[in-house]
Short mmCIF file of C-alpha atoms in Angstrom, two decimals:
data_model
loop_
_atom_site.label_atom_id
_atom_site.label_comp_id
_atom_site.label_asym_id
_atom_site.label_seq_id
_atom_site.Cartn_x
_atom_site.Cartn_y
_atom_site.Cartn_z
CA MET A 1326 0.11 -0.20 0.24
CA THR A 1327 0.96 3.44 -0.42
CA ALA A 1328 1.29 6.20 1.83
CA SER A 1329 0.06 10.26 0.87
CA THR A 1330 3.75 10.97 0.56
CA ALA A 1331 6.15 8.98 -1.88
CA VAL A 1332 7.42 6.17 1.37
CA GLN A 1333 5.63 2.83 0.62
CA ILE A 1334 4.23 1.15 3.65
CA ASP A 1335 3.73 -2.61 3.42
CA LEU A 1336 5.20 -3.94 6.92
CA THR A 1337 3.63 -7.71 5.26
CA ASP A 1338 6.70 -7.51 2.42
CA PRO A 1339 9.87 -9.32 4.38
CA ASP A 1340 12.06 -7.79 1.07
CA GLN A 1341 12.06 -4.33 3.16
CA PHE A 1342 13.06 -5.70 6.55
CA VAL A 1343 15.81 -7.25 4.38
CA ALA A 1344 16.53 -4.55 2.35
CA GLN A 1345 16.94 -2.23 5.85
CA ARG A 1346 13.88 -0.23 4.77
CA HIS A 1347 11.50 -0.44 7.66
CA TYR A 1348 13.04 2.61 9.33
CA GLU A 1349 11.63 4.69 7.08
CA MET A 1350 8.90 3.62 6.89
CA PHE A 1351 8.26 3.62 10.40
CA SER A 1352 9.74 7.09 10.69
CA TRP A 1353 7.04 8.01 8.54
CA LEU A 1354 4.11 6.62 10.63
CA ARG A 1355 5.02 8.09 14.30
CA GLU A 1356 5.13 11.41 12.69
CA ASN A 1357 2.13 10.83 10.30
CA ASP A 1358 -0.16 7.98 11.41
CA PRO A 1359 1.68 6.99 14.51
CA VAL A 1360 -1.75 3.70 14.40
CA HIS A 1361 -2.11 3.12 11.14
CA TRP A 1362 -4.46 0.79 9.34
CA HIS A 1363 -2.55 -1.26 7.73
CA ALA A 1364 -5.28 -2.83 4.39
CA ASP A 1365 -4.53 -6.40 2.88
CA GLN A 1366 -5.68 -7.37 -0.61
CA ASP A 1367 -7.93 -9.38 0.76
CA GLY A 1368 -9.99 -5.93 2.40
CA GLY A 1369 -8.91 -7.08 5.68
CA GLY A 1370 -5.99 -5.98 7.42
CA PHE A 1371 -4.19 -4.40 10.81
CA TRP A 1372 -3.09 -1.62 12.98
CA ALA A 1373 0.41 -1.13 13.56
CA LEU A 1374 1.04 0.87 16.53
CA THR A 1375 5.19 3.55 16.02
CA THR A 1376 5.51 5.48 19.15
CA TYR A 1377 6.66 4.16 22.41
CA GLU A 1378 3.71 5.27 24.45
CA ASP A 1379 1.76 3.78 22.32
CA VAL A 1380 3.33 0.54 22.01
CA SER A 1381 4.44 0.45 25.58
CA ALA A 1382 0.31 1.06 26.15
CA ALA A 1383 -0.28 -1.86 24.30
CA TYR A 1384 1.72 -3.78 26.44
CA LEU A 1385 -0.01 -3.42 29.70
CA ASP A 1386 -4.11 -3.56 27.88
CA HIS A 1387 -4.67 -6.99 28.94
CA THR A 1388 -8.58 -4.99 29.12
CA ASN A 1389 -8.71 -4.26 25.94
CA LEU A 1390 -6.32 -6.25 24.00
CA SER A 1391 -5.63 -10.29 23.95
CA SER A 1392 -2.81 -12.47 23.08
CA GLU A 1393 -4.24 -15.42 22.32
CA ALA A 1394 -4.59 -14.97 19.05
CA GLY A 1395 -0.67 -15.68 19.23
CA PRO A 1396 2.49 -13.88 18.77
CA MET A 1397 2.78 -13.36 14.73
CA LEU A 1398 0.05 -12.41 12.22
CA GLY A 1399 -0.25 -15.84 10.27
CA GLY A 1400 1.21 -17.86 12.55
CA SER A 1401 -1.33 -20.68 12.43
CA LEU A 1402 -3.71 -22.12 9.33
CA TYR A 1403 -6.39 -21.45 11.99
CA SER A 1404 -9.10 -19.22 11.65
CA ASP A 1405 -11.01 -19.48 13.67
CA GLY A 1406 -8.25 -18.78 16.52
CA ASP A 1407 -4.74 -20.24 17.62
CA PRO A 1408 -4.42 -23.65 18.73
CA SER A 1409 -1.39 -22.53 21.71
CA ALA A 1410 -4.13 -19.92 23.00
CA GLY A 1411 -3.78 -20.53 27.07
CA ARG A 1412 -1.76 -23.09 26.59
CA MET A 1413 1.67 -21.46 25.80
CA LEU A 1414 2.64 -18.50 27.99
CA VAL A 1415 3.18 -15.92 25.10
CA SER A 1416 -0.64 -16.87 24.30
CA THR A 1417 -2.52 -16.63 27.32
CA ASP A 1418 -4.80 -13.30 28.68
CA PRO A 1419 -4.70 -13.23 32.38
CA PRO A 1420 -5.51 -14.87 34.83
CA ARG A 1421 -3.93 -18.02 33.45
CA HIS A 1422 -0.75 -16.60 32.38
CA ARG A 1423 0.16 -16.16 35.40
CA LEU A 1424 -0.74 -19.28 36.60
CA LEU A 1425 1.82 -20.48 33.60
CA ARG A 1426 4.35 -18.11 34.50
CA GLN A 1427 4.97 -19.16 37.71
CA GLN A 1428 5.15 -23.13 36.80
CA LEU A 1429 8.00 -21.52 34.31
CA HIS A 1430 9.65 -19.35 36.63
CA GLN A 1431 11.14 -21.99 38.43
CA THR A 1432 12.87 -23.58 35.07
CA PHE A 1433 14.59 -19.98 34.73
CA ALA A 1434 15.95 -19.73 39.02
CA GLN A 1435 19.41 -18.46 39.83
CA SER A 1436 20.99 -22.13 39.72
CA VAL A 1437 19.86 -22.98 36.03
CA ILE A 1438 21.10 -19.59 34.88
CA LYS A 1439 24.45 -20.59 36.78
CA GLN A 1440 24.18 -24.24 34.63
CA VAL A 1441 23.95 -22.27 31.22
CA ALA A 1442 26.32 -19.85 32.11
CA ARG A 1443 28.96 -22.53 32.29
CA GLN A 1444 27.42 -24.77 29.54
CA VAL A 1445 27.61 -21.40 27.17
CA GLU A 1446 31.28 -20.51 28.32
CA GLU A 1447 32.92 -23.49 27.36
CA LEU A 1448 31.03 -23.76 23.98
CA VAL A 1449 32.00 -19.86 22.69
CA ASP A 1450 35.68 -20.92 24.18
CA THR A 1451 35.62 -23.92 22.38
CA ALA A 1452 34.17 -21.81 19.25
CA VAL A 1453 36.50 -18.91 19.49
CA GLU A 1454 39.41 -20.45 19.49
CA ARG A 1455 38.14 -22.85 16.55
CA ALA A 1456 38.21 -19.10 14.85
CA LEU A 1457 41.35 -18.32 16.09
CA ALA A 1458 43.03 -21.50 13.91
CA ASP A 1459 40.96 -20.47 11.27
CA GLY A 1460 41.58 -17.66 11.46
CA GLY A 1461 38.01 -16.53 11.33
CA CYS A 1462 34.76 -17.83 10.60
CA ASP A 1463 30.53 -17.23 10.03
CA PHE A 1464 29.71 -15.28 13.20
CA SER A 1465 26.58 -16.76 12.78
CA THR A 1466 26.63 -20.03 12.81
CA ASP A 1467 29.67 -21.12 13.94
CA ILE A 1468 29.69 -18.65 17.48
CA ALA A 1469 26.65 -16.83 17.77
CA GLU A 1470 24.07 -20.70 17.83
CA GLU A 1471 26.65 -21.71 20.39
CA LEU A 1472 24.43 -19.15 23.07
CA PRO A 1473 21.08 -21.41 22.36
CA ALA A 1474 23.08 -24.55 21.78
CA GLY A 1475 24.40 -23.88 25.52
CA ALA A 1476 21.15 -23.36 27.40
CA LEU A 1477 18.73 -25.84 25.18
CA MET A 1478 21.32 -28.50 26.40
CA VAL A 1479 21.06 -27.66 30.37
CA MET A 1480 17.57 -26.53 30.26
CA MET A 1481 16.21 -29.66 28.40
CA GLY A 1482 18.53 -31.72 29.38
CA ILE A 1483 20.31 -32.76 25.50
CA SER A 1484 23.06 -33.70 23.83
CA ARG A 1485 24.83 -30.83 21.90
CA ARG A 1486 23.90 -32.72 18.52
CA GLU A 1487 20.00 -32.46 19.39
CA ALA A 1488 20.66 -28.29 20.68
CA HIS A 1489 21.31 -27.99 17.56
CA GLU A 1490 18.55 -29.68 15.53
CA LEU A 1491 16.23 -28.11 17.43
CA ILE A 1492 17.60 -25.02 16.97
CA ASP A 1493 17.42 -25.67 12.89
CA LEU A 1494 13.97 -26.33 13.40
CA THR A 1495 13.34 -23.61 15.32
CA ARG A 1496 15.14 -21.06 12.96
CA SER A 1497 13.28 -22.79 9.26
CA MET A 1498 10.55 -21.95 11.55
CA ILE A 1499 10.99 -18.41 12.05
CA GLY A 1500 12.68 -18.28 8.42
CA TYR A 1501 10.16 -20.07 7.17
CA ARG A 1502 9.78 -17.71 4.40
CA ASP A 1503 13.77 -17.72 3.91
CA PRO A 1504 15.00 -19.67 1.41
CA LEU A 1505 18.80 -20.23 2.34
CA LEU A 1506 16.35 -22.18 5.49
CA VAL A 1507 13.58 -23.57 3.24
CA PRO A 1508 14.99 -24.33 -0.10
CA ASP A 1509 13.50 -24.99 -2.47
CA SER A 1510 9.75 -24.30 -1.64
CA GLN A 1511 7.03 -24.47 -3.51
CA ASP A 1512 4.12 -25.14 -1.34
CA ASP A 1513 2.07 -22.17 0.21
CA GLU A 1514 3.39 -20.39 3.12
CA ARG A 1515 1.51 -21.34 5.99
CA LEU A 1516 1.17 -25.01 4.79
CA ARG A 1517 4.98 -24.68 4.89
CA LEU A 1518 4.96 -23.23 8.63
CA ALA A 1519 2.35 -26.28 9.93
CA VAL A 1520 4.46 -28.80 8.21
CA ILE A 1521 8.11 -27.25 10.41
CA GLN A 1522 6.39 -27.01 13.66
CA ALA A 1523 4.66 -30.29 13.25
CA GLU A 1524 8.23 -31.82 13.07
CA ILE A 1525 8.96 -29.27 16.11
CA PHE A 1526 6.38 -30.87 18.31
CA ASP A 1527 7.41 -33.96 17.03
CA PHE A 1528 11.15 -33.44 18.32
CA CYS A 1529 9.52 -32.54 22.09
CA ALA A 1530 7.45 -35.20 21.88
CA ASP A 1531 9.87 -37.88 21.83
CA LEU A 1532 11.77 -35.69 24.57
CA LEU A 1533 8.72 -35.79 26.42
CA ARG A 1534 8.38 -39.64 26.58
CA ALA A 1535 12.00 -40.47 27.12
CA LYS A 1536 11.56 -37.82 29.74
CA ARG A 1537 8.53 -39.64 31.48
CA LYS A 1538 10.99 -42.99 31.71
CA ASN A 1539 13.69 -40.98 33.03
CA PRO A 1540 12.85 -37.61 34.79
CA GLY A 1541 15.72 -35.05 34.98
CA SER A 1542 15.89 -31.23 36.20
CA ASP A 1543 15.51 -30.16 32.91
CA LEU A 1544 12.29 -28.43 31.68
CA ILE A 1545 10.33 -31.57 30.49
CA SER A 1546 10.92 -32.96 33.72
CA THR A 1547 9.64 -30.45 35.89
CA LEU A 1548 6.53 -29.94 34.10
CA LEU A 1549 6.01 -33.45 33.95
CA LYS A 1550 5.18 -32.66 37.82
CA ALA A 1551 3.51 -29.04 37.38
CA GLU A 1552 -0.07 -28.66 38.39
CA ILE A 1553 -2.25 -25.99 37.31
CA ASN A 1554 -4.80 -25.38 39.81
CA GLY A 1555 -4.55 -29.09 40.83
CA ARG A 1556 -4.36 -30.25 37.39
CA PRO A 1557 -1.44 -31.86 36.13
CA TRP A 1558 -0.55 -30.22 33.06
CA THR A 1559 -1.20 -31.68 29.92
CA GLU A 1560 0.82 -33.23 27.36
CA ASP A 1561 -0.60 -30.11 24.38
CA GLU A 1562 0.77 -27.49 26.75
CA ILE A 1563 3.87 -29.80 27.93
CA LEU A 1564 4.65 -28.80 24.28
CA PHE A 1565 3.97 -25.68 23.04
CA ASN A 1566 5.73 -23.76 25.92
CA CYS A 1567 8.91 -26.38 25.10
CA MET A 1568 8.29 -24.85 21.76
CA ASN A 1569 7.98 -21.33 23.53
CA VAL A 1570 11.25 -21.32 25.19
CA ALA A 1571 12.69 -22.88 22.58
CA VAL A 1572 12.20 -20.52 19.36
CA GLY A 1573 12.44 -17.45 21.79
CA GLY A 1574 16.05 -18.13 23.27
CA ASP A 1575 17.19 -19.62 20.19
CA GLU A 1576 16.03 -15.94 18.31
CA THR A 1577 17.09 -13.35 20.78
CA SER A 1578 20.73 -14.28 21.97
CA SER A 1579 21.97 -15.03 18.74
CA TYR A 1580 20.54 -13.07 16.15
CA THR A 1581 21.28 -9.86 19.03
CA ALA A 1582 25.12 -10.90 18.92
CA CYS A 1583 24.96 -11.26 15.06
CA ALA A 1584 23.62 -7.39 15.42
CA GLY A 1585 25.66 -6.64 17.98
CA ILE A 1586 28.51 -7.44 15.89
CA VAL A 1587 27.56 -5.50 13.05
CA ALA A 1588 26.76 -2.21 15.49
CA LEU A 1589 30.31 -2.44 16.76
CA ASP A 1590 32.03 -2.94 13.66
CA GLU A 1591 29.57 -0.04 11.63
CA ASN A 1592 30.82 2.06 14.45
CA PRO A 1593 34.64 1.59 15.72
CA GLU A 1594 34.86 4.88 17.77
CA GLN A 1595 32.42 2.85 19.79
CA PHE A 1596 34.34 -0.52 19.73
CA ARG A 1597 36.90 0.93 20.76
CA GLN A 1598 35.26 2.79 23.40
CA LEU A 1599 34.52 -0.54 24.72
CA ARG A 1600 37.66 -1.79 24.57
CA ALA A 1601 38.58 1.02 26.47
CA THR A 1602 36.09 0.30 29.53
CA PRO A 1603 35.06 -2.75 29.68
CA GLN A 1604 32.73 -2.02 32.25
CA LEU A 1605 30.57 -0.51 29.66
CA LEU A 1606 29.39 -4.31 28.84
CA ASP A 1607 26.06 -3.83 30.74
CA SER A 1608 25.33 -0.38 28.77
CA ALA A 1609 26.72 -1.60 25.48
CA LEU A 1610 24.56 -4.15 25.69
CA GLY A 1611 21.32 -2.48 26.15
CA GLU A 1612 22.17 -0.24 23.14
CA ILE A 1613 21.65 -3.66 21.15
CA LEU A 1614 19.72 -5.15 21.94
CA ARG A 1615 17.21 -1.60 21.26
CA TRP A 1616 19.62 -0.95 18.11
CA ASN A 1617 17.89 -4.41 16.39
CA SER A 1618 15.01 -4.68 18.10
CA THR A 1619 15.37 -8.62 17.20
CA ASN A 1620 11.80 -9.18 18.00
CA LEU A 1621 9.78 -7.40 15.92
CA TYR A 1622 7.03 -6.86 16.57
CA VAL A 1623 3.75 -8.45 19.14
CA HIS A 1624 0.81 -9.09 18.11
CA ARG A 1625 -2.76 -8.66 20.27
CA VAL A 1626 -6.25 -8.98 19.27
CA ALA A 1627 -9.28 -6.40 20.66
CA LEU A 1628 -11.37 -8.06 22.83
CA ARG A 1629 -13.81 -5.15 22.11
CA ASP A 1630 -14.38 -1.71 20.75
CA THR A 1631 -11.71 0.30 21.83
CA THR A 1632 -10.04 3.85 21.17
CA ILE A 1633 -6.24 4.20 20.45
CA ARG A 1634 -5.92 8.31 20.03
CA ASP A 1635 -8.75 9.23 17.60
CA LYS A 1636 -9.34 6.09 16.07
CA THR A 1637 -11.02 3.30 16.77
CA ILE A 1638 -9.92 -0.13 16.95
CA ARG A 1639 -12.61 -3.21 16.31
CA ALA A 1640 -13.28 -6.14 18.68
CA GLY A 1641 -11.91 -8.68 16.66
CA ASP A 1642 -8.84 -6.26 14.73
CA SER A 1643 -5.98 -7.99 14.92
CA VAL A 1644 -2.82 -4.59 16.68
CA THR A 1645 0.62 -5.03 16.28
CA LEU A 1646 3.15 -3.61 18.51
CA TRP A 1647 6.39 -2.67 16.87
CA ASN A 1648 9.29 -2.73 19.01
CA ALA A 1649 11.45 -1.98 16.39
CA ALA A 1650 9.62 1.71 16.13
CA ALA A 1651 9.33 2.22 18.82
CA ASN A 1652 12.83 1.56 19.86
CA ARG A 1653 13.38 4.39 17.64
CA ASP A 1654 11.45 6.57 18.68
CA PRO A 1655 12.63 10.58 19.44
CA ALA A 1656 10.11 11.52 22.01
CA GLN A 1657 11.43 8.79 24.39
CA PHE A 1658 15.20 8.24 22.88
CA ARG A 1659 17.64 11.03 22.29
CA ASP A 1660 19.12 10.71 19.11
CA PRO A 1661 17.70 7.23 18.87
CA GLU A 1662 19.48 6.94 15.29
CA THR A 1663 22.69 6.95 17.00
CA PHE A 1664 24.79 3.81 18.29
CA ASP A 1665 25.83 4.74 21.89
CA ILE A 1666 26.77 1.82 24.33
CA THR A 1667 26.92 4.86 26.90
CA ARG A 1668 23.59 5.69 26.64
CA SER A 1669 20.90 6.82 29.50
CA PRO A 1670 18.72 5.76 30.73
CA ASN A 1671 17.63 3.12 27.95
CA LYS A 1672 14.39 1.64 28.52
CA HIS A 1673 13.86 -0.27 25.01
CA LEU A 1674 11.34 -2.82 24.65
CA SER A 1675 13.23 -5.18 23.31
CA TYR A 1676 12.39 -7.69 25.78
CA GLY A 1677 8.95 -6.48 26.26
CA ILE A 1678 7.61 -4.84 29.54
CA GLY A 1679 4.69 -6.05 31.70
CA ILE A 1680 3.77 -9.68 32.66
CA HIS A 1681 4.58 -10.40 29.45
CA ARG A 1682 8.39 -9.27 29.04
CA CYS A 1683 10.18 -11.60 28.32
CA ILE A 1684 10.48 -14.83 30.99
CA GLY A 1685 14.35 -15.46 29.81
CA ALA A 1686 15.43 -12.33 29.51
CA MET A 1687 17.77 -12.62 32.56
CA LEU A 1688 19.31 -16.40 31.00
CA ALA A 1689 19.98 -13.73 27.79
CA HIS A 1690 21.66 -11.43 28.75
CA THR A 1691 24.00 -13.54 30.66
CA GLU A 1692 24.61 -15.56 27.33
CA LEU A 1693 25.71 -12.29 25.47
CA THR A 1694 27.45 -11.28 28.62
CA ILE A 1695 29.86 -14.39 28.22
CA LEU A 1696 30.04 -14.27 24.61
CA PHE A 1697 30.83 -10.30 24.41
CA ARG A 1698 33.18 -10.47 27.47
CA ARG A 1699 35.20 -13.37 26.01
CA LEU A 1700 35.52 -11.16 22.76
CA LEU A 1701 37.01 -8.19 24.86
CA THR A 1702 39.63 -10.72 26.23
CA ASP A 1703 43.01 -11.53 25.43
CA ASN A 1704 43.52 -8.22 22.92
CA LEU A 1705 41.27 -10.03 20.31
CA GLN A 1706 40.78 -8.50 16.48
CA LEU A 1707 37.15 -9.50 14.75
CA SER A 1708 35.74 -7.45 12.24
CA VAL A 1709 33.29 -7.88 9.90
CA THR A 1710 35.09 -8.82 6.48
CA GLY A 1711 31.60 -8.78 4.19
CA PRO A 1712 27.46 -8.12 4.59
CA PRO A 1713 26.05 -9.25 6.51
CA ARG A 1714 22.72 -12.28 5.05
CA ARG A 1715 19.64 -11.10 6.28
CA LEU A 1716 16.78 -12.90 7.70
CA ARG A 1717 13.82 -12.70 4.64
CA SER A 1718 11.37 -11.64 7.52
CA ASN A 1719 9.18 -8.97 8.73
CA PHE A 1720 8.46 -10.84 12.38
CA ILE A 1721 12.56 -11.60 13.72
CA GLN A 1722 15.12 -9.24 12.51
CA GLY A 1723 17.69 -12.17 12.20
CA ILE A 1724 21.56 -12.51 10.94
CA THR A 1725 22.00 -15.79 9.24
CA ARG A 1726 25.59 -15.21 7.81
CA LEU A 1727 28.62 -12.82 9.03
CA PRO A 1728 32.44 -13.85 7.80
CA VAL A 1729 34.21 -12.29 9.76
CA THR A 1730 38.31 -12.11 10.38
CA LEU A 1731 39.09 -13.33 14.01
CA THR A 1732 42.53 -13.14 15.30
CA ARG A 1733 44.98 -12.05 18.21
#
């Protein structure tokens, strides 16, 4: 569709995001149409919220906006609702959301995060040493993927090989429109997505059967013992939340790590400042998260007629909350188009806010800290040697290929 200026507004076209043209669209929308009706060719469409004020308010509005239609537009084959509604944490509204979160929270306890940290540190050390020996690598696949791999090994009680198998599946699900991740796909996009989702369920179902026989301290074993209001979790509830944890963890940390490398490489004075003052690492990670906004948007559906600014949102309308637009809103962030590792305050929305703040945010922060701390030691010199290949998606902003040199 065409805006009333020369700016072409199409938030459904993944190629606009690959070309990084979405920031121009967001800038125009924030200034001219912050609550924007984005029509599609079938006569339907969705609302797009692009200011920090509106996006953050929508995150907290559980009276008028529901999460139960799923986190992604077109993410389900079912026109009458998403099958994960009320079963998967990210697709559940209060008060049931609180009950699910209480049970899942124990799988993100400090003791678990410490175990994950040790495993990730071991995998990252090995990957970095291998890259040093070779003089470089594809940072996206050879180093960054070890972050979610280490987390999955601990949280699901699986091997490194199995962890990477699951990462490949979840990455294909998110990148189901990307020919690099899902090659030679001529079938319907939504059917393709459903097939990949089924493969993830099969993977988790095999794990569930194994854990029934030999339980441990992992996520599935914990959920097999858990109860909601005195009722054991159903198999579907366990499987949906395993997929929730896997997808959220696989995409956020590894893609954010790649985005951080690109941002630092493109802003060498910031990289030099971080090397000279490694105490800025926490602040730098916050800026990397704001700058990239890996999870571009989240999806809500209006429960009743409501008004945002001067627009009437009808019951049943889809509403998209664009984190990537809110995180560059000049009303909230000073010089938002400047990458500044000393930025403070930096209340980015990359992990969401309120009850839907990412349950694995602390885990992801731990993984990223381990990786970047390792890259800041031993006088390592890292340089990007070719253009990053970006994920063909309008839901997750990721980098699937990132050639780098790495030397001491």
